[in-house]
CSV table of C-alpha atoms and ligand atoms in Angstrom, one decimal:
chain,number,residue,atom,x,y,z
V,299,UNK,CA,26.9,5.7,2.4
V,300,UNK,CA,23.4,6.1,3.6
V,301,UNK,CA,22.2,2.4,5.3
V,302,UNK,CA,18.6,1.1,4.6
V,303,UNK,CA,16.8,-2.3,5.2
V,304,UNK,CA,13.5,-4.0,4.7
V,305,UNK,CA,12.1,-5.7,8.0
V,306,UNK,CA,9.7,-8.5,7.2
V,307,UNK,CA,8.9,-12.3,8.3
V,308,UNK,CA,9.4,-13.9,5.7
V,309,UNK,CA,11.1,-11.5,3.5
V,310,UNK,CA,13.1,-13.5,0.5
V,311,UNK,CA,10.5,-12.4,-2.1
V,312,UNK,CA,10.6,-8.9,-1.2
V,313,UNK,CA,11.7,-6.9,-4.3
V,314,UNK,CA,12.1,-3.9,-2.1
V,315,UNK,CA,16.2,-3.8,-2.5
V,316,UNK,CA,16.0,-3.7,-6.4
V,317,UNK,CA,13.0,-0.5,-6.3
V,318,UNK,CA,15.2,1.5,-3.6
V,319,UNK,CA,18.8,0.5,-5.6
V,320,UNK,CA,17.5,1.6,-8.6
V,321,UNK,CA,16.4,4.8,-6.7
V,322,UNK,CA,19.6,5.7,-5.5
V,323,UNK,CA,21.0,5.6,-8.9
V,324,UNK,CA,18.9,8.0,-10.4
V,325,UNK,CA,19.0,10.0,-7.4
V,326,UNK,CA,22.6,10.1,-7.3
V,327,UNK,CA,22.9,8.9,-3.3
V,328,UNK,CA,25.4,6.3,-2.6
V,329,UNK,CA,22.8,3.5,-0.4
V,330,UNK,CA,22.8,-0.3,1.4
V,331,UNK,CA,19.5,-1.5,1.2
V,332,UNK,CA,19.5,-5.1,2.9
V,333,UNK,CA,16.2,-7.6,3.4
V,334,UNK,CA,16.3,-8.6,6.8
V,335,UNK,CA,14.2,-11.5,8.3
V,336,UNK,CA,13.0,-9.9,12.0
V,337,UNK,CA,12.6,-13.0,14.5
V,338,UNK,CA,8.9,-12.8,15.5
V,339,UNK,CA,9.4,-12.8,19.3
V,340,UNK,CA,12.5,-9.5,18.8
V,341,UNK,CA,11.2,-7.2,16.1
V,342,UNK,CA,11.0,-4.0,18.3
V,343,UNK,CA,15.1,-4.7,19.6
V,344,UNK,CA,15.7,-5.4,15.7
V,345,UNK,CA,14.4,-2.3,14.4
V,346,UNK,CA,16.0,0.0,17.3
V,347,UNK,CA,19.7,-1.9,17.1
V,348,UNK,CA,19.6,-1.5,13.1
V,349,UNK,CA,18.7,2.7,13.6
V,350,UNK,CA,21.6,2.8,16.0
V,351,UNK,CA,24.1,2.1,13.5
V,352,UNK,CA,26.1,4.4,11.8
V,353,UNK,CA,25.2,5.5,8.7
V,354,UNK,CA,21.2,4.4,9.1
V,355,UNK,CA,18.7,7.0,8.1
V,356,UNK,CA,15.6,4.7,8.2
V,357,UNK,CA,13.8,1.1,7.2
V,358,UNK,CA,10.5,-0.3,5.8
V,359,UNK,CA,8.5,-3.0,7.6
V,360,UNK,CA,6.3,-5.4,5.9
V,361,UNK,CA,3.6,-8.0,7.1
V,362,UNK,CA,3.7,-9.0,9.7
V,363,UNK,CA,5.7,-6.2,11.8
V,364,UNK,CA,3.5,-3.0,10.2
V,365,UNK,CA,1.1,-2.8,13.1
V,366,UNK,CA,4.1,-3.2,15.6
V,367,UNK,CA,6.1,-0.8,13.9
V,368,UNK,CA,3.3,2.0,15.0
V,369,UNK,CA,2.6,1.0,17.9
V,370,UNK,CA,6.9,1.4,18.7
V,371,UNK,CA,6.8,5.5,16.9
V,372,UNK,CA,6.5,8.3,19.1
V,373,UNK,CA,5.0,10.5,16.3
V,374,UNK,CA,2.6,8.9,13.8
V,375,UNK,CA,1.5,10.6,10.4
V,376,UNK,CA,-2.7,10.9,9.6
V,377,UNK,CA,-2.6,7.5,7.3
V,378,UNK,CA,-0.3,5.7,10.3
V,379,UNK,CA,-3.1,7.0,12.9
V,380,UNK,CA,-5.9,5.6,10.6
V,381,UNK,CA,-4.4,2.7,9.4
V,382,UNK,CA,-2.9,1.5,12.9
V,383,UNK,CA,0.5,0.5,10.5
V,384,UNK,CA,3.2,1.6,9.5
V,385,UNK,CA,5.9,0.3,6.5
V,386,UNK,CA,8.4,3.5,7.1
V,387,UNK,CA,10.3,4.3,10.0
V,388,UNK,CA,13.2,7.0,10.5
V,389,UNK,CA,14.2,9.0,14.2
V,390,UNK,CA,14.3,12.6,13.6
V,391,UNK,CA,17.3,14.8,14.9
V,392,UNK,CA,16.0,14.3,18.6
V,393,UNK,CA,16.1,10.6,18.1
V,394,UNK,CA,12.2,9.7,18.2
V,395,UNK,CA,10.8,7.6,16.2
V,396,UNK,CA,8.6,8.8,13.8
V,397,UNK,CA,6.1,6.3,11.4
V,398,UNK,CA,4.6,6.6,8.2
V,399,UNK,CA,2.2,5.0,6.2
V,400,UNK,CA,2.9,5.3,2.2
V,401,UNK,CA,0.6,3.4,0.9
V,402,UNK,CA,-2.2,5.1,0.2
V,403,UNK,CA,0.2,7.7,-1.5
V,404,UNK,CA,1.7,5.1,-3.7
V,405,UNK,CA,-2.4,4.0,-4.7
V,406,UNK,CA,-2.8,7.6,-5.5
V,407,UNK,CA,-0.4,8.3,-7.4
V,408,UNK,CA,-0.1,4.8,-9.8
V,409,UNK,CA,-3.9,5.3,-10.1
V,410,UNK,CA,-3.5,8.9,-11.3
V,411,UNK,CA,-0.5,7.8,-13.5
V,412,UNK,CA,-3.0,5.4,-15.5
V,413,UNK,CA,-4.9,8.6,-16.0
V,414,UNK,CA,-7.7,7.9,-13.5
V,415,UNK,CA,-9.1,11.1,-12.6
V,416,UNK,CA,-10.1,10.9,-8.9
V,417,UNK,CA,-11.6,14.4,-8.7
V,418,UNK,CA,-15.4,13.6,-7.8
V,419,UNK,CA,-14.6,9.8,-8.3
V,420,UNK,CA,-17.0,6.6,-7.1
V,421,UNK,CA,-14.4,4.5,-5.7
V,422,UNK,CA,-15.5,1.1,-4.1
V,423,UNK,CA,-12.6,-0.5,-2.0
V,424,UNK,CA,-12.9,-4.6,-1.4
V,425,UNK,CA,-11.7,-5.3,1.8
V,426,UNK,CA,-11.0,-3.7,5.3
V,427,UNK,CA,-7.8,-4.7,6.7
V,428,UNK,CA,-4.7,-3.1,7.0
V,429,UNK,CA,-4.3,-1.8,3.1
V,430,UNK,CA,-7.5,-0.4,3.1
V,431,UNK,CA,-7.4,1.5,6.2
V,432,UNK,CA,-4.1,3.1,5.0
V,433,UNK,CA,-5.5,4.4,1.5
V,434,UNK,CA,-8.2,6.0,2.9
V,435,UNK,CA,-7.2,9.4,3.4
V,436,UNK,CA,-5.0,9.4,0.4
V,437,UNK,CA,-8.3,8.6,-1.2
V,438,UNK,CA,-10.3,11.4,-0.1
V,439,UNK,CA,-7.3,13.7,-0.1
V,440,UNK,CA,-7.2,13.0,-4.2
V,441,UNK,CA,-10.8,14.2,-4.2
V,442,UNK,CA,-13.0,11.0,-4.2
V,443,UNK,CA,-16.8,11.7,-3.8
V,444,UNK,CA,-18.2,8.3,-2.9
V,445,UNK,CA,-15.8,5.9,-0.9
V,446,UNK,CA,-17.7,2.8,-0.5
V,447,UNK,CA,-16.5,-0.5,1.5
V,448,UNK,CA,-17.8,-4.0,1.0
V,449,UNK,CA,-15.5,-6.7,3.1
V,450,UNK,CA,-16.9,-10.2,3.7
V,451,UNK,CA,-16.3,-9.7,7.5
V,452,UNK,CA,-19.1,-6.4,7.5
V,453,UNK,CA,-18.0,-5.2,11.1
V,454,UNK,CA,-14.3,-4.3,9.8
V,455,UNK,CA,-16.0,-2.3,6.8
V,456,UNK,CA,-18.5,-0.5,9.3
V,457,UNK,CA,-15.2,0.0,12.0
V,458,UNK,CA,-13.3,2.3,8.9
V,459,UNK,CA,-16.3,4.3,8.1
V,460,UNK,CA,-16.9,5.0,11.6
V,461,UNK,CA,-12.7,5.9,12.2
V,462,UNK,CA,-13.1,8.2,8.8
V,463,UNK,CA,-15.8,10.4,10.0
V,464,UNK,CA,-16.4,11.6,6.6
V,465,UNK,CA,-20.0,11.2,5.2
V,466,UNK,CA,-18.3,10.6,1.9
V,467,UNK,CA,-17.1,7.3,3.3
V,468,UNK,CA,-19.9,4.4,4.0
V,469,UNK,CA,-19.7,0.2,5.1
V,470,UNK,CA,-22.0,-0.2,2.2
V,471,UNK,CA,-23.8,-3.9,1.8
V,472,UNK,CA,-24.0,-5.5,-1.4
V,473,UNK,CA,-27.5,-4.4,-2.0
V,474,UNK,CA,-27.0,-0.6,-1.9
V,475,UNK,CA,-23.8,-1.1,-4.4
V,476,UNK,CA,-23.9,1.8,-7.3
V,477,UNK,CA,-23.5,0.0,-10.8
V,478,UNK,CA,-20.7,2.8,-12.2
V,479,UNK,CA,-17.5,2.9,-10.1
V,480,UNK,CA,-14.5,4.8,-12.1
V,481,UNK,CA,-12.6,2.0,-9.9
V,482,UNK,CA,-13.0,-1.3,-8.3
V,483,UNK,CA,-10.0,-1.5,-5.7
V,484,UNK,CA,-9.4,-5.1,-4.5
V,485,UNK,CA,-7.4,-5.0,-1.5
V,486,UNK,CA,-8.3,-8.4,-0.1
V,487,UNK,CA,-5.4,-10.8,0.1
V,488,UNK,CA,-7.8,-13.6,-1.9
V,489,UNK,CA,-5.4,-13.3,-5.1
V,490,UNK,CA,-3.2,-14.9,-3.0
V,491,UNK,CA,-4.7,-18.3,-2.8
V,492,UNK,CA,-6.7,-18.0,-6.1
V,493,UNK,CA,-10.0,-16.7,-4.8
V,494,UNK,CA,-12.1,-13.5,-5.6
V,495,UNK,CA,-13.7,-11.4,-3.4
V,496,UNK,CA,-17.4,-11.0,-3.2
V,497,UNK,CA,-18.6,-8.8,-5.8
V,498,UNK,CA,-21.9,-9.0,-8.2
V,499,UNK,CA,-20.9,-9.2,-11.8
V,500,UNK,CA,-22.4,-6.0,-13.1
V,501,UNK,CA,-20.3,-3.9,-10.6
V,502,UNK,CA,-16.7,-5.2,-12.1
V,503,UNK,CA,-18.5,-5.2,-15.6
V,504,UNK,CA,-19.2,-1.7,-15.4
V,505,UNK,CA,-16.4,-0.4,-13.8
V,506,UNK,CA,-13.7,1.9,-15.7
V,507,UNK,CA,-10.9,0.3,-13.9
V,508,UNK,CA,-10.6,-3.1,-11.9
V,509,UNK,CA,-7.6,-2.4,-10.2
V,510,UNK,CA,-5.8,-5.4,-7.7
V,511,UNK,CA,-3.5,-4.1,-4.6
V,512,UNK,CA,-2.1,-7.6,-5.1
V,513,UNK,CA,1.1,-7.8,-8.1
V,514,UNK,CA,1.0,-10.9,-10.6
V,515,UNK,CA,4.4,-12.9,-10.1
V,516,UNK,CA,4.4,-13.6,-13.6
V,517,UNK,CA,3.7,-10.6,-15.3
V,518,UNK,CA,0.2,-12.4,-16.3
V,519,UNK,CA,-3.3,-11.3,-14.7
V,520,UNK,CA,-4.0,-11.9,-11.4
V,521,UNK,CA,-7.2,-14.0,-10.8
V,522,UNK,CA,-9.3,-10.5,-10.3
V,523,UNK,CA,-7.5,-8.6,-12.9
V,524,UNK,CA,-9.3,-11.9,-15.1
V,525,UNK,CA,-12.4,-12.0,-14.0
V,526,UNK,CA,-13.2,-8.4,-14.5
V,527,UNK,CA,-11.8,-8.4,-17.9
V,528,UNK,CA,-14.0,-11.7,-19.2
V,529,UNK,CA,-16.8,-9.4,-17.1
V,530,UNK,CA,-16.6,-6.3,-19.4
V,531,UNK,CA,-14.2,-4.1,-17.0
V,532,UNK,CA,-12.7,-1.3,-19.1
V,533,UNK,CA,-9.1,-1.8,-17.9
V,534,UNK,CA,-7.4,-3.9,-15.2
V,535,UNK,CA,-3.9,-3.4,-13.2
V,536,UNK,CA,-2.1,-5.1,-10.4
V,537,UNK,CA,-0.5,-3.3,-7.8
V,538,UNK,CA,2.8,-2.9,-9.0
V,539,UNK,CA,2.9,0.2,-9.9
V,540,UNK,CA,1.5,1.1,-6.1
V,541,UNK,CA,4.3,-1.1,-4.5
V,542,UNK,CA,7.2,0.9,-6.4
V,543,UNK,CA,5.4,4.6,-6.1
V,544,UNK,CA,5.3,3.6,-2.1
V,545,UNK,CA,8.8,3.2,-2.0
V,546,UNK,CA,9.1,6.6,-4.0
V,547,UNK,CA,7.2,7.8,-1.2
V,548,UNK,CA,9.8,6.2,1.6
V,549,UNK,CA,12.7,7.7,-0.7
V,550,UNK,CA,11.3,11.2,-0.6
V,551,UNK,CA,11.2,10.8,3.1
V,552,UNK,CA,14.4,9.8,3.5
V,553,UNK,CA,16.5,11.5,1.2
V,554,UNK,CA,14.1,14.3,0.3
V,555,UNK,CA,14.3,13.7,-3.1
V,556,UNK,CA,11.6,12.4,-5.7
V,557,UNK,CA,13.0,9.4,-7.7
V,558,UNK,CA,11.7,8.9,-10.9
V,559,UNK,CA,9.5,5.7,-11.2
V,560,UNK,CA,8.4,4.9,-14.6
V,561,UNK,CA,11.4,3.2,-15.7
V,562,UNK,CA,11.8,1.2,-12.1
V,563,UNK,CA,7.8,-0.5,-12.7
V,564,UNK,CA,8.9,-1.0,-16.5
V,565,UNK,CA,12.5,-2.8,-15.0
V,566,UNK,CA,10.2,-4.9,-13.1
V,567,UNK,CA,7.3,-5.6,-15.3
V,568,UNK,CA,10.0,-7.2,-17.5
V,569,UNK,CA,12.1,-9.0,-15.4
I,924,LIG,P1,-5.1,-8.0,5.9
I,924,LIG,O1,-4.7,-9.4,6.3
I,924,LIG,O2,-5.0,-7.0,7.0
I,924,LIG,O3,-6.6,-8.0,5.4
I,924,LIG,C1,-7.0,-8.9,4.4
I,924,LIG,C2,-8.4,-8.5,3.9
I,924,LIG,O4,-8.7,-9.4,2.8
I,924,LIG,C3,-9.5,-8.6,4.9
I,924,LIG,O5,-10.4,-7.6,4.7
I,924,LIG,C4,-10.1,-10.0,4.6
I,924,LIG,O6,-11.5,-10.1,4.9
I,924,LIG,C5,-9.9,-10.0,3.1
I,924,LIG,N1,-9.9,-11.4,2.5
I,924,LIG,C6,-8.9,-12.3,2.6
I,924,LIG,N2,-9.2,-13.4,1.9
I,924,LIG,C7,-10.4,-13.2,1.4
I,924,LIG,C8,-11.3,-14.0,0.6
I,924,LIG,N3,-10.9,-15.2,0.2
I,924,LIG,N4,-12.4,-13.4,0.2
I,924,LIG,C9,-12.8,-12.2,0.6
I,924,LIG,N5,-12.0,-11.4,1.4
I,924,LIG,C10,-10.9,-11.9,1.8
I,924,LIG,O7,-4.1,-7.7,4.7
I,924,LIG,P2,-3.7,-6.2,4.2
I,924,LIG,O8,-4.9,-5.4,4.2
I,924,LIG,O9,-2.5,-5.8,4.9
I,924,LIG,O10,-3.2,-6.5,2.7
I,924,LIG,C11,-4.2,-6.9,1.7
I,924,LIG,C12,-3.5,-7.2,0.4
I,924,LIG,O11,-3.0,-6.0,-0.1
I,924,LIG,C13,-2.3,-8.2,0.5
I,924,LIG,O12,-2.5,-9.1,-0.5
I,924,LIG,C14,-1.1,-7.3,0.2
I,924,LIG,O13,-0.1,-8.0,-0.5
I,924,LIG,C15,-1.7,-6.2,-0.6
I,924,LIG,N6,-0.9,-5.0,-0.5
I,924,LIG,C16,-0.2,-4.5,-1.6
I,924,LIG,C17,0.5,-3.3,-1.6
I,924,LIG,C18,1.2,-2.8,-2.8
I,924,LIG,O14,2.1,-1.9,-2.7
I,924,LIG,N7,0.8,-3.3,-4.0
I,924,LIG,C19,0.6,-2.6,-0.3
I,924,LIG,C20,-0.1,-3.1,0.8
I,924,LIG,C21,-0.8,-4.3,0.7
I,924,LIG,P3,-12.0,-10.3,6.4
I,924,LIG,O15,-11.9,-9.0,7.1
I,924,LIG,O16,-13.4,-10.8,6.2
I,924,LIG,O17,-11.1,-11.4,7.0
């Protein structure tokens, strides 16, 4: 049996066991996936004393341990290096500890499953912490055009576009906003507590997708998912469908095989 785990603080609500069990069913590996609650002031000795046991082939981290989890690999892939986090670890056959970032790979592809082209897409991304810096290279890897970031603290927006180096990729400022996005990304936490982002109304009204990095416990709309729909938006979607294609992404690493995902996002939008 091949051991995983989920390293968060807290972790209770973390519906990471169910995605990766469901996985390993249709993947045909035998796995243990636990949730495990990493004390704040021991999360490096946590992770490396769970790798050492038999059986372990790797573990996701979630807030607040992503940052940590980098900074504790020896080898780092490009979204890691950009986004300064990491939610997948594994040691390779020399025992180093290598870090991933899935992320943006799990944006990309449950964006491109709801048909959004991305080819020569205008994207604008809300917000410029730790989500956002991991998408970006997905982002411009899937072919974006125009990358813009508008965050309420402007300094964190202007810090990505500067780390990106890609003249496709601006800190843009309300005023110089384009009025035809093919998506809105919010990847603020404000859903959270039941506030929206800055944004003028004709940017979500015109948008073809309004899509929301945060996932509705209830199945229902989150708050942005709402506005942007009484605004005009085309479509809206939570990010669901990102959070199960990420751990697709961790799978593959892992295992080296591509679980099939459709049916685990359907399992959980109904239950
Ligand atoms: P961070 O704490 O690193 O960053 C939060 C960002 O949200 C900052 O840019 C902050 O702005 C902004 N923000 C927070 N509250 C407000 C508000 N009321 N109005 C405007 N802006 C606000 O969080 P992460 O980047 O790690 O995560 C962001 C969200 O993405 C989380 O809700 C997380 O659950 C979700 N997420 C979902 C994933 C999925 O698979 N679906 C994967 C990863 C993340 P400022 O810089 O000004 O403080």
């Amino acid at each position: 049996m091949k051991k995983f785990a989920v390293f968060g603080n807290p972790i209770a609500q973390s519906l990471s066991p169910t995605i990766h069990q469901m996985f390993a069913k249709s993947c045909a590996e035998d796995i243990s996936y636990q949730k495990i609650e990493a004390p704040l002031d021991s999360f490096e000795a946590t992770i490396d004393s769970f790798l050492a046991t038999p059986q372990t082939v790797g573990c996701n981290v979630t807030a607040p341990f992503k940052e940590r989890a980098c900074a504790m690999a020896k080898h780092k892939d490009d979204a890691v290096m950009m986004a300064r986090a990491a939610n997948t670890l594994m040691r390779n056959k020399k025992g180093e500890l290598c870090a991933f970032n899935t992320d943006g790979i799990g944006l990309v592809a449950d964006l491109t499953n709801n048909g959004l082209n991305l080819q020569g897409s205008k994207v604008l991304l809300l917000g410029a912490g730790g989500a956002a810096r991991g998408v970006v290279h997905p982002l411009l890897n899937a072919g974006v055009e125009h990358l813009h970031i508008l965050n309420r603290t402007v300094e964190k927006a202007q810090a990505i576009a500067e780390d990106a180096n890609n003249p496709k990729v601006t800190a843009v400022k309300p005023e110089q906003l384009f009025t035809d996005y093919d998506v809105v990304i919010n990847s603020t936490s404000a859903s959270l507590s039941g506030t929206l982002p800055a944004v003028p109304d004709a940017v979500l009204a015109n948008c073809k997708l309004a899509y929301d990095m945060v996932y509705s416990k209830d199945n229902g709309a989150t708050i942005f998912m709402a506005h942007a729909a009484q605004l005009g938006a085309a479509k809206q979607l939570d990010g669901l469908g990102m959070l199960v294609e990420q751990a697709a992404a961790a799978f593959s690493i892992w295992t080296g095989k591509q679980p099939s995902t459709a049916s685990v996002i359907e399992y959980l939008r109904n239950h």
